[in-house]
Tab-separated table of C-alpha atoms in Angstrom:
chain	number	residue	atom	x	y	z
A	196	UNK	CA	-7.990	-83.117	-6.248
A	197	UNK	CA	-10.114	-82.679	-9.492
A	198	UNK	CA	-8.244	-81.196	-12.735
A	199	UNK	CA	-10.448	-78.030	-12.565
A	200	UNK	CA	-9.433	-77.229	-8.830
A	201	UNK	CA	-5.860	-77.279	-9.557
A	202	UNK	CA	-6.349	-75.589	-12.985
A	203	UNK	CA	-7.802	-73.107	-10.901
A	204	UNK	CA	-4.783	-73.221	-8.208
A	205	UNK	CA	-2.513	-72.690	-10.501
A	206	UNK	CA	-3.608	-69.702	-11.892
A	207	UNK	CA	-4.191	-67.906	-8.723
A	208	UNK	CA	-0.629	-69.060	-7.382
A	209	UNK	CA	1.023	-67.927	-10.907
A	210	UNK	CA	-0.720	-64.326	-10.950
A	211	UNK	CA	2.801	-63.052	-13.109
A	212	UNK	CA	2.460	-65.715	-15.903
A	213	UNK	CA	-1.359	-65.832	-15.928
A	214	UNK	CA	-1.465	-62.319	-16.495
A	215	UNK	CA	1.391	-62.303	-19.263
A	216	UNK	CA	-0.662	-64.921	-20.666
A	217	UNK	CA	-3.723	-63.177	-19.960
A	218	UNK	CA	-2.327	-59.741	-22.148
A	219	UNK	CA	-1.185	-62.409	-24.884
A	220	UNK	CA	-4.103	-63.766	-25.775
A	221	UNK	CA	-6.037	-60.203	-25.276
A	222	UNK	CA	-4.130	-58.483	-28.292
A	223	UNK	CA	-4.239	-61.486	-30.264
A	224	UNK	CA	-7.997	-62.030	-29.512
A	225	UNK	CA	-8.657	-58.473	-30.042
A	226	UNK	CA	-6.904	-58.202	-33.306
A	227	UNK	CA	-8.687	-60.901	-34.265
A	228	UNK	CA	-12.319	-59.624	-33.565
A	229	UNK	CA	-10.816	-56.765	-35.652
A	230	UNK	CA	-9.707	-58.327	-38.746
A	231	UNK	CA	-13.136	-60.634	-38.886
A	232	UNK	CA	-15.247	-57.354	-38.197
A	233	UNK	CA	-13.327	-55.187	-40.737
A	234	UNK	CA	-13.223	-57.908	-43.194
A	235	UNK	CA	-17.301	-58.822	-42.977
A	236	UNK	CA	-17.914	-55.420	-43.659
A	237	UNK	CA	-15.810	-54.596	-46.471
A	238	UNK	CA	-17.016	-57.673	-47.842
A	239	UNK	CA	-20.584	-56.693	-47.311
A	240	UNK	CA	-20.191	-53.214	-48.841
A	241	UNK	CA	-18.249	-54.569	-51.716
A	242	UNK	CA	-21.499	-56.910	-52.433
A	243	UNK	CA	-23.516	-54.120	-52.200
A	244	UNK	CA	-21.639	-52.155	-54.983
A	245	UNK	CA	-21.818	-55.338	-56.655
A	246	UNK	CA	-25.491	-55.159	-56.916
A	247	UNK	CA	-25.737	-51.406	-57.890
A	248	UNK	CA	-23.188	-51.811	-61.145
A	249	UNK	CA	-24.202	-53.670	-63.998
A	250	UNK	CA	-22.291	-56.732	-65.008
A	251	UNK	CA	-22.059	-59.432	-67.257
A	252	UNK	CA	-19.901	-62.078	-69.451
A	253	UNK	CA	-17.832	-61.234	-71.896
A	254	UNK	CA	-17.461	-63.435	-75.475
A	255	UNK	CA	-14.635	-62.756	-77.338
A	256	UNK	CA	-13.210	-64.339	-80.304
A	257	UNK	CA	-10.073	-65.490	-79.836
A	258	UNK	CA	-6.651	-63.862	-81.510
A	259	UNK	CA	-7.055	-65.936	-85.290
A	260	UNK	CA	-6.211	-65.154	-88.539
A	261	UNK	CA	-9.338	-64.695	-91.260
A	262	UNK	CA	-8.228	-67.348	-93.335
A	263	UNK	CA	-9.151	-70.178	-90.684
A	264	UNK	CA	-12.347	-69.321	-90.231
A	265	UNK	CA	-13.594	-66.826	-93.181
A	266	UNK	CA	-13.750	-67.945	-96.974
A	267	UNK	CA	-14.850	-65.579	-99.918
A	268	UNK	CA	-17.253	-67.419	-102.726
A	269	UNK	CA	-18.893	-65.499	-105.348
A	270	UNK	CA	-22.928	-64.490	-104.237
A	271	UNK	CA	-25.685	-64.786	-106.981
A	272	UNK	CA	-24.656	-61.288	-108.599
A	273	UNK	CA	-21.208	-62.303	-109.142
A	274	UNK	CA	-19.907	-60.224	-106.197
A	275	UNK	CA	-17.361	-61.657	-104.018
A	276	UNK	CA	-18.777	-62.358	-100.399
A	277	UNK	CA	-17.409	-63.258	-96.938
A	278	UNK	CA	-18.783	-66.808	-95.861
A	279	UNK	CA	-18.274	-68.516	-92.572
A	280	UNK	CA	-15.823	-72.396	-92.201
A	281	UNK	CA	-16.478	-72.795	-89.286
A	282	UNK	CA	-19.800	-71.957	-86.865
A	283	UNK	CA	-18.886	-69.072	-85.079
A	284	UNK	CA	-21.594	-66.805	-83.327
A	285	UNK	CA	-24.388	-64.846	-85.580
A	286	UNK	CA	-26.964	-62.560	-84.539
A	287	UNK	CA	-29.403	-65.501	-85.040
A	288	UNK	CA	-28.105	-66.836	-82.280
A	289	UNK	CA	-27.938	-62.841	-80.196
A	290	UNK	CA	-32.039	-63.844	-80.214
A	291	UNK	CA	-31.498	-67.208	-78.091
A	292	UNK	CA	-29.241	-65.732	-75.609
A	293	UNK	CA	-31.771	-62.613	-74.967
A	294	UNK	CA	-34.508	-64.736	-74.661
A	295	UNK	CA	-31.933	-66.615	-71.388
A	296	UNK	CA	-33.532	-65.914	-67.577
A	297	UNK	CA	-31.808	-63.629	-65.998
A	298	UNK	CA	-30.600	-62.053	-69.246
A	299	UNK	CA	-31.089	-57.878	-69.329
A	300	UNK	CA	-29.122	-56.862	-72.583
A	301	UNK	CA	-26.102	-56.855	-74.634
A	302	UNK	CA	-23.221	-54.895	-75.941
A	303	UNK	CA	-21.446	-55.591	-78.971
A	304	UNK	CA	-18.518	-53.992	-79.743
A	305	UNK	CA	-18.226	-52.663	-83.160
A	306	UNK	CA	-15.122	-50.321	-83.491
A	307	UNK	CA	-14.520	-47.144	-83.881
A	308	UNK	CA	-14.360	-44.358	-86.704
A	309	UNK	CA	-12.482	-40.917	-87.089
A	310	UNK	CA	-14.073	-38.877	-89.609
A	311	UNK	CA	-13.851	-35.728	-91.268
A	312	UNK	CA	-17.325	-33.615	-89.882
A	313	UNK	CA	-16.543	-30.180	-90.559
A	314	UNK	CA	-18.323	-29.224	-87.341
A	315	UNK	CA	-17.174	-27.020	-84.604
A	316	UNK	CA	-15.839	-29.523	-81.979
A	317	UNK	CA	-14.689	-28.851	-78.790
A	318	UNK	CA	-11.116	-28.155	-79.082
A	319	UNK	CA	-8.302	-30.677	-79.040
A	320	UNK	CA	-4.763	-31.397	-79.363
A	321	UNK	CA	-4.979	-30.160	-82.929
A	322	UNK	CA	-6.936	-27.296	-82.642
A	323	UNK	CA	-4.184	-25.789	-80.561
A	324	UNK	CA	-1.000	-26.997	-82.597
A	325	UNK	CA	-0.364	-23.598	-83.898
A	326	UNK	CA	-0.541	-22.116	-80.543
A	327	UNK	CA	1.530	-25.145	-78.710
A	328	UNK	CA	3.903	-24.887	-81.369
A	329	UNK	CA	4.599	-21.330	-80.367
A	330	UNK	CA	4.248	-21.503	-76.325
A	331	UNK	CA	7.289	-24.213	-76.856
A	332	UNK	CA	9.347	-21.735	-79.256
A	333	UNK	CA	8.853	-23.080	-82.469
A	334	UNK	CA	7.547	-20.755	-85.520
A	335	UNK	CA	3.966	-21.548	-86.324
A	336	UNK	CA	4.119	-19.506	-88.954
A	337	UNK	CA	6.743	-21.375	-90.804
A	338	UNK	CA	4.489	-24.460	-91.060
A	339	UNK	CA	4.245	-26.135	-94.367
A	340	UNK	CA	0.793	-25.597	-95.861
A	341	UNK	CA	0.516	-29.278	-95.816
A	342	UNK	CA	1.063	-29.531	-92.315
A	343	UNK	CA	-1.494	-26.360	-91.871
A	344	UNK	CA	-3.654	-28.721	-93.599
A	345	UNK	CA	-3.498	-31.385	-92.056
A	346	UNK	CA	-4.304	-29.482	-88.881
A	347	UNK	CA	-7.118	-27.734	-90.460
A	348	UNK	CA	-8.999	-31.260	-90.590
A	349	UNK	CA	-7.598	-33.535	-87.574
A	350	UNK	CA	-9.558	-30.268	-85.890
A	351	UNK	CA	-12.679	-30.715	-87.767
A	352	UNK	CA	-13.003	-34.520	-86.784
A	353	UNK	CA	-15.063	-36.586	-84.184
A	354	UNK	CA	-14.987	-39.775	-83.039
A	355	UNK	CA	-17.819	-42.003	-84.088
A	356	UNK	CA	-19.167	-44.799	-81.609
A	357	UNK	CA	-20.618	-47.765	-83.558
A	358	UNK	CA	-22.960	-49.144	-81.275
A	359	UNK	CA	-26.461	-52.072	-81.616
A	360	UNK	CA	-28.512	-50.811	-78.675
A	361	UNK	CA	-27.357	-47.626	-77.638
A	362	UNK	CA	-28.303	-47.541	-74.212
A	363	UNK	CA	-26.441	-50.888	-73.386
A	364	UNK	CA	-23.010	-48.923	-73.938
A	365	UNK	CA	-20.508	-48.890	-71.322
A	366	UNK	CA	-20.978	-44.863	-70.748
A	367	UNK	CA	-24.356	-45.019	-70.692
A	368	UNK	CA	-24.954	-48.134	-68.528
A	369	UNK	CA	-22.421	-46.678	-65.707
A	370	UNK	CA	-24.183	-43.300	-65.755
A	371	UNK	CA	-21.080	-41.400	-67.596
A	372	UNK	CA	-23.389	-40.692	-70.250
A	373	UNK	CA	-27.285	-39.702	-70.055
A	374	UNK	CA	-29.560	-38.880	-72.853
A	375	UNK	CA	-31.562	-35.855	-72.386
A	376	UNK	CA	-33.563	-35.359	-75.683
A	377	UNK	CA	-34.945	-37.706	-78.085
A	378	UNK	CA	-33.861	-41.460	-78.537
A	379	UNK	CA	-30.746	-43.552	-78.038
A	380	UNK	CA	-29.709	-46.137	-81.046
A	381	UNK	CA	-31.614	-49.126	-81.491
A	382	UNK	CA	-30.835	-52.194	-83.276
A	383	UNK	CA	-33.185	-51.854	-86.467
A	384	UNK	CA	-31.596	-47.723	-86.882
A	385	UNK	CA	-29.891	-47.083	-90.335
A	386	UNK	CA	-28.213	-43.671	-90.692
A	387	UNK	CA	-28.902	-42.571	-87.129
A	388	UNK	CA	-26.596	-40.295	-85.039
A	389	UNK	CA	-26.879	-39.551	-81.239
A	390	UNK	CA	-24.705	-36.412	-80.236
A	391	UNK	CA	-23.545	-34.383	-77.308
A	392	UNK	CA	-25.045	-31.407	-75.834
A	393	UNK	CA	-22.150	-29.281	-76.435
A	394	UNK	CA	-21.650	-30.457	-79.948
A	395	UNK	CA	-25.113	-29.221	-80.639
A	396	UNK	CA	-25.399	-26.151	-79.108
A	397	UNK	CA	-21.606	-25.408	-81.416
A	398	UNK	CA	-23.107	-26.060	-84.535
A	399	UNK	CA	-27.311	-25.098	-83.708
A	400	UNK	CA	-28.065	-28.652	-84.534
A	401	UNK	CA	-31.484	-30.675	-83.326
A	402	UNK	CA	-33.334	-33.417	-83.476
A	403	UNK	CA	-33.698	-34.373	-87.214
A	404	UNK	CA	-30.490	-32.555	-88.261
A	405	UNK	CA	-28.179	-34.354	-90.415
A	406	UNK	CA	-24.213	-35.018	-89.655
A	407	UNK	CA	-21.955	-35.669	-92.731
A	408	UNK	CA	-18.590	-37.760	-92.173
A	409	UNK	CA	-16.295	-38.114	-94.392
A	410	UNK	CA	-12.974	-40.301	-94.610
A	411	UNK	CA	-9.691	-38.690	-94.842
A	412	UNK	CA	-6.223	-39.927	-95.348
A	413	UNK	CA	-4.180	-40.184	-91.646
A	414	UNK	CA	-1.158	-38.851	-93.190
A	415	UNK	CA	-2.252	-36.245	-95.679
A	416	UNK	CA	-5.274	-34.935	-94.332
A	417	UNK	CA	-7.446	-35.425	-97.503
A	418	UNK	CA	-10.830	-36.421	-97.629
A	419	UNK	CA	-12.052	-39.465	-100.009
A	420	UNK	CA	-14.744	-41.144	-101.313
A	421	UNK	CA	-18.836	-40.878	-100.344
A	422	UNK	CA	-19.996	-39.286	-97.307
A	423	UNK	CA	-21.850	-41.047	-94.770
A	424	UNK	CA	-24.820	-39.417	-94.163
A	425	UNK	CA	-26.949	-39.464	-89.982
A	426	UNK	CA	-29.639	-38.273	-88.928
A	427	UNK	CA	-29.332	-36.897	-85.522
A	428	UNK	CA	-32.542	-38.737	-83.294
A	429	UNK	CA	-30.534	-38.367	-79.387
A	430	UNK	CA	-28.664	-35.931	-77.460
A	431	UNK	CA	-26.281	-36.627	-74.318
A	432	UNK	CA	-25.007	-34.884	-71.710
A	433	UNK	CA	-21.987	-35.467	-69.822
A	434	UNK	CA	-22.064	-36.023	-66.303
A	435	UNK	CA	-18.579	-35.230	-65.298
A	436	UNK	CA	-15.730	-33.083	-66.567
A	437	UNK	CA	-13.120	-35.061	-68.840
A	438	UNK	CA	-9.653	-33.799	-67.663
A	439	UNK	CA	-8.021	-32.799	-70.669
A	440	UNK	CA	-4.130	-32.275	-71.199
A	441	UNK	CA	-2.999	-30.360	-74.635
A	442	UNK	CA	-2.288	-33.355	-76.429
A	443	UNK	CA	-5.737	-34.600	-75.957
A	444	UNK	CA	-7.219	-34.979	-79.813
A	445	UNK	CA	-10.353	-34.188	-80.718
A	446	UNK	CA	-11.567	-37.582	-81.762
A	447	UNK	CA	-10.781	-38.807	-78.354
A	448	UNK	CA	-12.843	-35.668	-76.493
A	449	UNK	CA	-16.064	-37.160	-75.294
A	450	UNK	CA	-18.231	-33.906	-75.723
A	451	UNK	CA	-17.143	-34.838	-79.704
A	452	UNK	CA	-18.087	-38.431	-79.720
A	453	UNK	CA	-21.124	-39.144	-81.831
A	454	UNK	CA	-22.561	-42.999	-81.340
A	455	UNK	CA	-24.119	-44.215	-84.393
A	456	UNK	CA	-25.634	-47.554	-85.427
A	457	UNK	CA	-23.790	-50.370	-86.913
A	458	UNK	CA	-24.854	-49.240	-91.123
A	459	UNK	CA	-21.926	-46.792	-90.844
A	460	UNK	CA	-19.603	-49.756	-89.942
A	461	UNK	CA	-19.565	-51.573	-93.967
A	462	UNK	CA	-19.685	-47.823	-95.522
A	463	UNK	CA	-16.167	-47.043	-93.638
A	464	UNK	CA	-14.720	-50.776	-94.611
A	465	UNK	CA	-15.875	-50.072	-98.492
A	466	UNK	CA	-14.804	-46.577	-98.850
A	467	UNK	CA	-11.243	-47.859	-97.377
A	468	UNK	CA	-11.019	-50.548	-99.474
A	469	UNK	CA	-11.386	-48.449	-102.652
A	470	UNK	CA	-9.179	-45.334	-101.376
A	471	UNK	CA	-6.672	-48.454	-101.669
A	472	UNK	CA	-7.823	-50.132	-104.644
A	473	UNK	CA	-8.460	-53.308	-102.276
A	474	UNK	CA	-11.776	-55.609	-103.715
A	475	UNK	CA	-14.368	-54.558	-102.208
A	476	UNK	CA	-16.970	-57.443	-100.677
A	477	UNK	CA	-20.032	-57.464	-100.855
A	478	UNK	CA	-22.313	-57.209	-98.023
A	479	UNK	CA	-22.764	-60.551	-95.765
A	480	UNK	CA	-25.932	-61.564	-94.981
A	481	UNK	CA	-24.788	-62.306	-91.904
A	482	UNK	CA	-23.030	-60.671	-89.100
A	483	UNK	CA	-20.385	-62.636	-86.620
A	484	UNK	CA	-20.622	-61.191	-83.126
A	485	UNK	CA	-16.878	-61.071	-82.084
A	486	UNK	CA	-17.375	-59.382	-78.965
A	487	UNK	CA	-20.457	-59.753	-77.212
A	488	UNK	CA	-21.133	-58.513	-73.545
A	489	UNK	CA	-24.122	-60.078	-71.930
A	490	UNK	CA	-25.511	-58.182	-69.374
A	491	UNK	CA	-27.625	-59.874	-66.313
A	492	UNK	CA	-29.616	-58.556	-63.427
A	493	UNK	CA	-27.890	-60.424	-60.458
A	494	UNK	CA	-23.907	-61.007	-60.355
A	495	UNK	CA	-24.879	-64.058	-58.870
A	496	UNK	CA	-26.638	-65.395	-62.094
A	497	UNK	CA	-23.455	-65.525	-63.945
A	498	UNK	CA	-22.111	-68.651	-63.992
A	499	UNK	CA	-26.041	-70.092	-64.706
A	500	UNK	CA	-26.111	-67.449	-67.771
A	501	UNK	CA	-22.575	-68.422	-69.277
A	502	UNK	CA	-23.723	-72.182	-68.543
A	503	UNK	CA	-26.599	-71.873	-70.775
A	504	UNK	CA	-25.118	-69.600	-73.087
A	505	UNK	CA	-22.339	-72.319	-74.231
A	506	UNK	CA	-25.605	-75.123	-74.367
A	507	UNK	CA	-26.642	-73.341	-77.236
A	508	UNK	CA	-26.327	-75.689	-80.281
A	509	UNK	CA	-24.333	-74.036	-83.770
A	510	UNK	CA	-21.405	-71.978	-82.149
A	511	UNK	CA	-18.009	-73.879	-81.763
A	512	UNK	CA	-17.014	-71.907	-78.291
A	513	UNK	CA	-13.518	-73.082	-78.360
A	514	UNK	CA	-12.831	-69.838	-80.925
A	515	UNK	CA	-14.121	-67.848	-77.481
A	516	UNK	CA	-12.488	-66.442	-74.750
A	517	UNK	CA	-14.706	-65.786	-71.609
A	518	UNK	CA	-14.202	-63.203	-69.068
A	519	UNK	CA	-16.533	-61.581	-66.659
A	520	UNK	CA	-17.636	-57.553	-67.405
A	521	UNK	CA	-16.311	-56.334	-64.061
A	522	UNK	CA	-14.006	-53.223	-64.383
A	523	UNK	CA	-16.451	-50.967	-63.178
A	524	UNK	CA	-17.136	-53.181	-60.142
A	525	UNK	CA	-13.173	-53.590	-59.765
A	526	UNK	CA	-12.304	-49.640	-59.499
A	527	UNK	CA	-15.646	-48.861	-57.652
A	528	UNK	CA	-14.778	-51.464	-54.848
A	529	UNK	CA	-11.049	-51.387	-55.427
A	530	UNK	CA	-10.614	-49.883	-52.076
A	531	UNK	CA	-12.995	-52.209	-50.318
A	532	UNK	CA	-11.352	-55.233	-51.565
A	533	UNK	CA	-8.376	-53.914	-50.708
A	534	UNK	CA	-9.678	-54.166	-47.043
A	535	UNK	CA	-11.093	-57.439	-47.536
A	536	UNK	CA	-7.151	-58.734	-48.515
A	537	UNK	CA	-5.598	-56.452	-45.364
A	538	UNK	CA	-7.606	-57.630	-42.818
A	539	UNK	CA	-8.085	-61.707	-44.111
A	540	UNK	CA	-4.157	-61.064	-43.471
A	541	UNK	CA	-4.478	-59.606	-40.470
A	542	UNK	CA	-6.697	-62.405	-39.173
A	543	UNK	CA	-4.369	-65.266	-40.578
A	544	UNK	CA	-1.182	-63.212	-39.188
A	545	UNK	CA	-2.914	-62.975	-35.801
A	546	UNK	CA	-3.943	-66.814	-35.379
A	547	UNK	CA	-0.279	-68.346	-36.897
A	548	UNK	CA	1.595	-65.561	-34.094
A	549	UNK	CA	-0.535	-66.663	-31.234
A	550	UNK	CA	0.607	-70.150	-32.146
A	551	UNK	CA	3.650	-69.597	-32.174
A	552	UNK	CA	4.060	-67.053	-29.032
A	553	UNK	CA	1.780	-69.714	-27.220
A	554	UNK	CA	4.275	-72.874	-28.091
A	555	UNK	CA	7.444	-71.010	-27.246
A	556	UNK	CA	5.940	-69.443	-24.267
A	557	UNK	CA	4.143	-72.352	-23.027
A	558	UNK	CA	7.258	-74.400	-23.702
A	559	UNK	CA	9.612	-72.668	-21.644
A	560	UNK	CA	6.772	-72.544	-18.846
A	561	UNK	CA	5.905	-76.114	-18.896
A	562	UNK	CA	9.563	-76.990	-19.154
A	563	UNK	CA	9.633	-75.140	-15.550
A	564	UNK	CA	6.803	-77.367	-14.702
A	565	UNK	CA	8.680	-80.808	-14.975
A	566	UNK	CA	8.725	-81.608	-11.333
A	567	UNK	CA	5.270	-80.700	-11.207
A	568	UNK	CA	4.457	-83.340	-14.005
A	569	UNK	CA	7.098	-85.545	-12.174
A	570	UNK	CA	5.377	-85.559	-9.072
A	571	UNK	CA	1.411	-86.322	-10.574
A	572	UNK	CA	2.536	-88.795	-12.737
A	573	UNK	CA	3.952	-90.774	-9.559
A	574	UNK	CA	0.849	-90.614	-7.657
A	575	UNK	CA	-0.489	-92.006	-10.896
A	576	UNK	CA	-2.401	-89.163	-12.460
A	577	UNK	CA	-2.729	-90.173	-16.096
A	578	UNK	CA	-0.841	-87.986	-18.848
A	579	UNK	CA	-4.225	-87.054	-20.425
A	580	UNK	CA	-5.495	-85.411	-17.030
A	581	UNK	CA	-2.217	-83.783	-16.911
A	582	UNK	CA	-2.537	-82.250	-20.244
A	583	UNK	CA	-6.386	-81.625	-19.641
A	584	UNK	CA	-5.372	-79.694	-16.828
A	585	UNK	CA	-2.246	-77.242	-18.785
A	586	UNK	CA	-5.069	-77.178	-21.332
A	587	UNK	CA	-8.185	-76.246	-19.247
A	588	UNK	CA	-5.745	-73.459	-17.484
A	589	UNK	CA	-5.140	-71.768	-20.988
A	590	UNK	CA	-8.502	-72.050	-21.864
A	591	UNK	CA	-9.619	-70.122	-18.429
A	592	UNK	CA	-7.125	-67.264	-19.176
A	593	UNK	CA	-8.350	-67.305	-23.033
A	594	UNK	CA	-11.858	-67.040	-22.103
A	595	UNK	CA	-11.319	-63.898	-19.418
A	596	UNK	CA	-9.213	-62.555	-22.160
A	597	UNK	CA	-11.993	-62.780	-24.862
A	598	UNK	CA	-14.681	-61.348	-23.590
A	599	UNK	CA	-12.371	-58.770	-22.800
A	600	UNK	CA	-11.415	-58.275	-26.039
A	601	UNK	CA	-14.719	-58.758	-27.164
A	602	UNK	CA	-15.529	-55.429	-25.282
A	603	UNK	CA	-13.482	-53.403	-26.609
A	604	UNK	CA	-13.711	-54.557	-30.284
A	605	UNK	CA	-15.734	-52.382	-31.540
A	606	UNK	CA	-14.411	-49.110	-30.445
A	607	UNK	CA	-10.963	-50.414	-31.601
A	608	UNK	CA	-12.127	-51.649	-34.743
A	609	UNK	CA	-13.710	-48.192	-35.586
A	610	UNK	CA	-10.732	-46.364	-35.189
A	611	UNK	CA	-8.810	-48.792	-36.969
A	612	UNK	CA	-11.360	-49.570	-39.733
A	613	UNK	CA	-11.549	-45.821	-40.411
A	614	UNK	CA	-7.583	-45.195	-40.422
A	615	UNK	CA	-7.182	-48.410	-43.027
A	616	UNK	CA	-10.220	-46.947	-45.303
A	617	UNK	CA	-8.595	-43.582	-45.397
A	618	UNK	CA	-5.000	-45.179	-46.844
A	619	UNK	CA	-6.182	-47.169	-49.243
A	620	UNK	CA	-8.871	-44.871	-50.660
A	621	UNK	CA	-5.892	-42.125	-50.670
A	622	UNK	CA	-6.116	-41.765	-54.418
A	623	UNK	CA	-10.097	-40.845	-54.273
A	624	UNK	CA	-10.697	-37.882	-56.727
A	625	UNK	CA	-13.609	-35.153	-57.088
A	626	UNK	CA	-14.758	-36.628	-60.550
A	627	UNK	CA	-16.714	-39.671	-60.464
A	628	UNK	CA	-15.390	-41.210	-63.771
A	629	UNK	CA	-12.037	-41.797	-64.936
A	630	UNK	CA	-11.192	-41.503	-68.545
A	631	UNK	CA	-8.714	-43.978	-70.181
A	632	UNK	CA	-7.293	-43.675	-73.789
A	633	UNK	CA	-5.080	-46.736	-74.215
A	634	UNK	CA	-5.355	-47.345	-77.880
A	635	UNK	CA	-5.066	-43.498	-78.547
A	636	UNK	CA	-8.755	-42.511	-80.294
A	637	UNK	CA	-11.369	-45.314	-78.896
A	638	UNK	CA	-11.553	-44.363	-75.171
A	639	UNK	CA	-12.829	-46.341	-71.546
A	640	UNK	CA	-14.738	-44.344	-69.090
A	641	UNK	CA	-14.880	-45.945	-65.638
A	642	UNK	CA	-16.879	-45.174	-62.867
A	643	UNK	CA	-14.829	-44.601	-59.944
A	644	UNK	CA	-15.221	-43.668	-56.140
A	645	UNK	CA	-15.636	-40.166	-55.009
A	646	UNK	CA	-15.914	-40.515	-51.399
A	647	UNK	CA	-15.427	-43.224	-49.073
A	648	UNK	CA	-17.856	-45.977	-47.844
A	649	UNK	CA	-18.910	-45.847	-44.476
A	650	UNK	CA	-18.857	-49.167	-43.023
A	651	UNK	CA	-20.943	-50.242	-39.985
A	652	UNK	CA	-18.749	-52.001	-37.605
A	653	UNK	CA	-21.480	-54.946	-35.990
A	654	UNK	CA	-20.467	-57.424	-33.630
A	655	UNK	CA	-22.668	-60.448	-34.270
A	656	UNK	CA	-23.206	-63.345	-32.653
A	657	UNK	CA	-21.777	-66.023	-35.567
A	658	UNK	CA	-18.321	-63.614	-35.522
A	659	UNK	CA	-17.921	-64.301	-31.918
A	660	UNK	CA	-18.147	-67.649	-31.932
A	661	UNK	CA	-15.912	-68.157	-34.854
A	662	UNK	CA	-13.088	-66.425	-33.248
A	663	UNK	CA	-13.736	-67.700	-29.774
A	664	UNK	CA	-13.278	-71.161	-31.541
A	665	UNK	CA	-10.268	-70.102	-33.782
A	666	UNK	CA	-8.980	-68.572	-30.532
A	667	UNK	CA	-9.305	-71.898	-28.296
A	668	UNK	CA	-8.291	-74.214	-30.979
A	669	UNK	CA	-5.164	-72.327	-31.289
A	670	UNK	CA	-4.377	-72.359	-27.680
A	671	UNK	CA	-5.045	-76.100	-27.336
A	672	UNK	CA	-3.259	-77.157	-30.134
A	673	UNK	CA	-0.294	-74.853	-28.951
A	674	UNK	CA	-0.587	-76.585	-25.106
A	675	UNK	CA	-0.373	-79.791	-26.991
A	676	UNK	CA	2.336	-79.175	-28.815
A	677	UNK	CA	4.401	-78.250	-25.919
A	678	UNK	CA	3.787	-80.760	-23.431
A	679	UNK	CA	4.329	-83.603	-25.946
A	680	UNK	CA	7.633	-82.298	-26.132
A	681	UNK	CA	8.072	-83.769	-22.526
A	682	UNK	CA	5.639	-86.256	-21.520
A	683	UNK	CA	7.161	-89.045	-23.048
A	684	UNK	CA	9.835	-89.753	-20.296
A	685	UNK	CA	8.998	-91.359	-17.536
A	686	UNK	CA	7.960	-89.612	-14.058
A	687	UNK	CA	11.465	-90.423	-12.280
A	688	UNK	CA	13.555	-89.505	-14.900
A	689	UNK	CA	11.100	-86.145	-15.337
A	690	UNK	CA	11.840	-85.713	-11.466
A	691	UNK	CA	15.652	-86.369	-12.263
A	692	UNK	CA	15.518	-83.570	-14.485
A	693	UNK	CA	16.638	-86.022	-17.905
């Protein structure tokens, strides 16, 4: 009698055992298929999100003392100017970077200034402070003149964002802000500004008007130094409602933000140094880029673009840390990536669970078939043929179970996938952006999902073959482990039960 016939006879005779094995394999195969379907669908959706969001690579100067990389020397006019001791990334190298294939644009972090403008701004914590004090039982009229002066100054300040190419600022890239009139800041600009619709409306400002801004003492509120004049060249709108608390200061409110060119940077530093009686340095003939984000057309090009940048001569890249510019992607695709992780765990758990459960059950069953093994061995049937019979028995059951699992996979995946999606998307809000204010004044605006991504659970031939192969492999390993535990005995010892 052949191996196949013996396997079929055993399955038909041991209906209860075969049915139990069928149920175990059905559940394991079904959940593995469900896990693979959820994982592949979520991963594809996450990749689509990645392609829809601008990504890049960030080069950031490491935390190192200025004395290690800069030195002061007199220029031709006898003024002290800061020069480089080591070859760092400067604006001259930026031109080479922008010529690399796949590079779309760049953003360089140049800092944030809080300056007094006297403008009518969107009210914040300082404008509301007298009312807030009264609500908390404190007599606002009992404040000192100095406190009242501070509140008045702080309630007329704006947050100035220094940019090189305004269109590549993260707020404009992710769509939180949108230019509606005029143009954005460009690298060649000097003394230019872009303001919000609300700020323009509150103060009757338009394209061509100017803003006067001044430094002020953060302790006393007293303004000092010369003013800086910025011509308005553009107006932006905000595409979401910023969540404000009673403590949100005016300069941290997006409606009060003003984008200006990098000319303000030297002015602000010089005026501050004069105020504290520190030496004022001459303007440098070069400009280091301490924090540069290079945006690429395709996320798959990140590594190649990074390699080409690192191959540029004249920069000591050991002074820089590198990371991907992907915080918008991580937030937007966070629920999808969580589904990928959980479904991967499910797949692994089912495969390992199937191996453990089958090994335990088959070990007990094969021990109960010692007499059968002994008889077959005594008839001259080789161990390999006996093992092949046991493997074939389990594989035939596995095939039947997998066929039914394939039929049930799609509807079950729909139910489980939707349930899992709801649980990982529990934090989805009404606003498409979230504002983070980690460093008190300069804020971050991240794009967040406002609706659950609809996933398509398509059962592809490749998926079916992969899961079926894993299921058969685990089954064969389980049978092999169980059989090897007793196969080393002699036929007469097996028949004696030794």
